[in-house]
CSV table of C-alpha atoms in Angstrom, one decimal:
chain,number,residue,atom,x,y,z
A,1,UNK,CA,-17.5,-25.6,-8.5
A,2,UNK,CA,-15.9,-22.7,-9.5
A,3,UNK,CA,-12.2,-23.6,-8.9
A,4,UNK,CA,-13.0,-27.4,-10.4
A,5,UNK,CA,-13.1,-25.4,-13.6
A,6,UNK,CA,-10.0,-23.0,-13.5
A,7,UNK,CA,-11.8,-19.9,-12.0
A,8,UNK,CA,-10.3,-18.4,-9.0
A,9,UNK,CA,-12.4,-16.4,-6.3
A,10,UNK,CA,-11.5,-13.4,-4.7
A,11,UNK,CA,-13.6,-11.6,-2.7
A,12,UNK,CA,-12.7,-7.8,-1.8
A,13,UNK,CA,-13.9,-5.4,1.6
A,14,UNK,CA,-13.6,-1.9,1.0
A,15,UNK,CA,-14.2,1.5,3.2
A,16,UNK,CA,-17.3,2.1,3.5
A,17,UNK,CA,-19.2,5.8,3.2
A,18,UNK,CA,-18.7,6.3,7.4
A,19,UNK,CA,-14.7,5.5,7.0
A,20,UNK,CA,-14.0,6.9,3.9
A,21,UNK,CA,-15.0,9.4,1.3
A,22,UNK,CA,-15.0,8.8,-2.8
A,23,UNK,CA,-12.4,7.9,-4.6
A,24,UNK,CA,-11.0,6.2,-1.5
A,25,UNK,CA,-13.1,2.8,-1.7
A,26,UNK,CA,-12.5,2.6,-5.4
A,27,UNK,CA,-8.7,2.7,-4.8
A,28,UNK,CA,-9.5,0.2,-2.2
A,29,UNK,CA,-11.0,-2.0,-5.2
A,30,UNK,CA,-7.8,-1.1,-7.4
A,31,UNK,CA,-5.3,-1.8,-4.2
A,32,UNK,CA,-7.5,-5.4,-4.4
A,33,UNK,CA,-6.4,-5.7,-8.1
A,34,UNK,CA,-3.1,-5.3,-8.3
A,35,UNK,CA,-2.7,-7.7,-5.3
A,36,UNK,CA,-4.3,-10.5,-7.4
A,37,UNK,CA,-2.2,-9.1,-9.8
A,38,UNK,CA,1.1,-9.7,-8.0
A,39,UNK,CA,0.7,-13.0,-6.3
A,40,UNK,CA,-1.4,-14.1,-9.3
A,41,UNK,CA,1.6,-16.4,-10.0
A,42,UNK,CA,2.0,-17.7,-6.5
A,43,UNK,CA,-1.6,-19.3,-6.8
A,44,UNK,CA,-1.1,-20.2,-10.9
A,45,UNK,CA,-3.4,-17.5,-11.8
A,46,UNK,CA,-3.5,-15.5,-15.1
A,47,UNK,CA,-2.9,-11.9,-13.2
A,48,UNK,CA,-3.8,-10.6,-17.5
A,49,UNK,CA,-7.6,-12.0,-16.4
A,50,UNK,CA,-9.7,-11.1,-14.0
A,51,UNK,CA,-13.4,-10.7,-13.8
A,52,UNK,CA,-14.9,-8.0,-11.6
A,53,UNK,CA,-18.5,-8.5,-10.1
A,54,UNK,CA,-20.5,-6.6,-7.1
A,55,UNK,CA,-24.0,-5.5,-6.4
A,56,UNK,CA,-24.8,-2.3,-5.2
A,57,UNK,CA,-22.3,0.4,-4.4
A,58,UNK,CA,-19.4,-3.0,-4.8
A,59,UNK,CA,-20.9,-2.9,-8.5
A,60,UNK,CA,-20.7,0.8,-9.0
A,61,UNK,CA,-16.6,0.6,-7.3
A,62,UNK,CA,-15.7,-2.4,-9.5
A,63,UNK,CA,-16.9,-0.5,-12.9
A,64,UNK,CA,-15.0,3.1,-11.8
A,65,UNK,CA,-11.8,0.6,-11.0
A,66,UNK,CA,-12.4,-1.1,-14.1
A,67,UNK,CA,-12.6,2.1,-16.5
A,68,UNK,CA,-10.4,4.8,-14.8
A,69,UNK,CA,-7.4,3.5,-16.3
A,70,UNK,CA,-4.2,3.6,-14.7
A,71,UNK,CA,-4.1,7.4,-13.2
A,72,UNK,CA,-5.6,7.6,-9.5
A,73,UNK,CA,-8.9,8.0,-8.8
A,74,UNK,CA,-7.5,9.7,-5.2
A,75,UNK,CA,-4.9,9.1,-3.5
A,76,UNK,CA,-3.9,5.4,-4.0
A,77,UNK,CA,-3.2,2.8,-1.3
A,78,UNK,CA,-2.0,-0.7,-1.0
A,79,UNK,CA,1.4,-2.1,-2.2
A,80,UNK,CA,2.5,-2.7,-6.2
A,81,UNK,CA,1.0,0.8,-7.1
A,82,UNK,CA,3.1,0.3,-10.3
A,83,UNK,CA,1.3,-2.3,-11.5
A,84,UNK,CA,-2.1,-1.8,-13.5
């Protein structure tokens, strides 16, 4: 199993196209990040690694999350919006 060898699991809803418009579900998928982020060392995580993975439109999110940077996509939701 996954967590038998030190990988943690996380798995992240966003808005969908009938709730939301773009950017919104990729700062959905960034709000998800900085969560792991922060509580990473409540669950003895690494917050400096983590993995992103989707199919379909979670796929296309998770690689605009992963190379935007830290600037907003839109307008950014979720707590710990300082972190990165």
């Amino acid at each position: 199993s996954l967590p038998a060898r030190g990988i943690a699991v996380a798995s992240v809803g966003y808005r969908l196209a009938g709730e939301a418009q773009f950017p919104d579900p990729a700062e959905d998928i960034r709000a998800a990040i900085r969560w792991v982020r922060t509580q990473a060392q409540r669950f003895l995580l690494d917050g400096s690694r983590i993995a992103g993975w989707g199919s379909s439109a979670g796929a296309y999110l998770m690689t605009m999350a992963a190379l935007a940077g830290d600037g907003p996509l839109g307008r950014p939701v979720g707590d710990a919006q300082q972190v990165s």
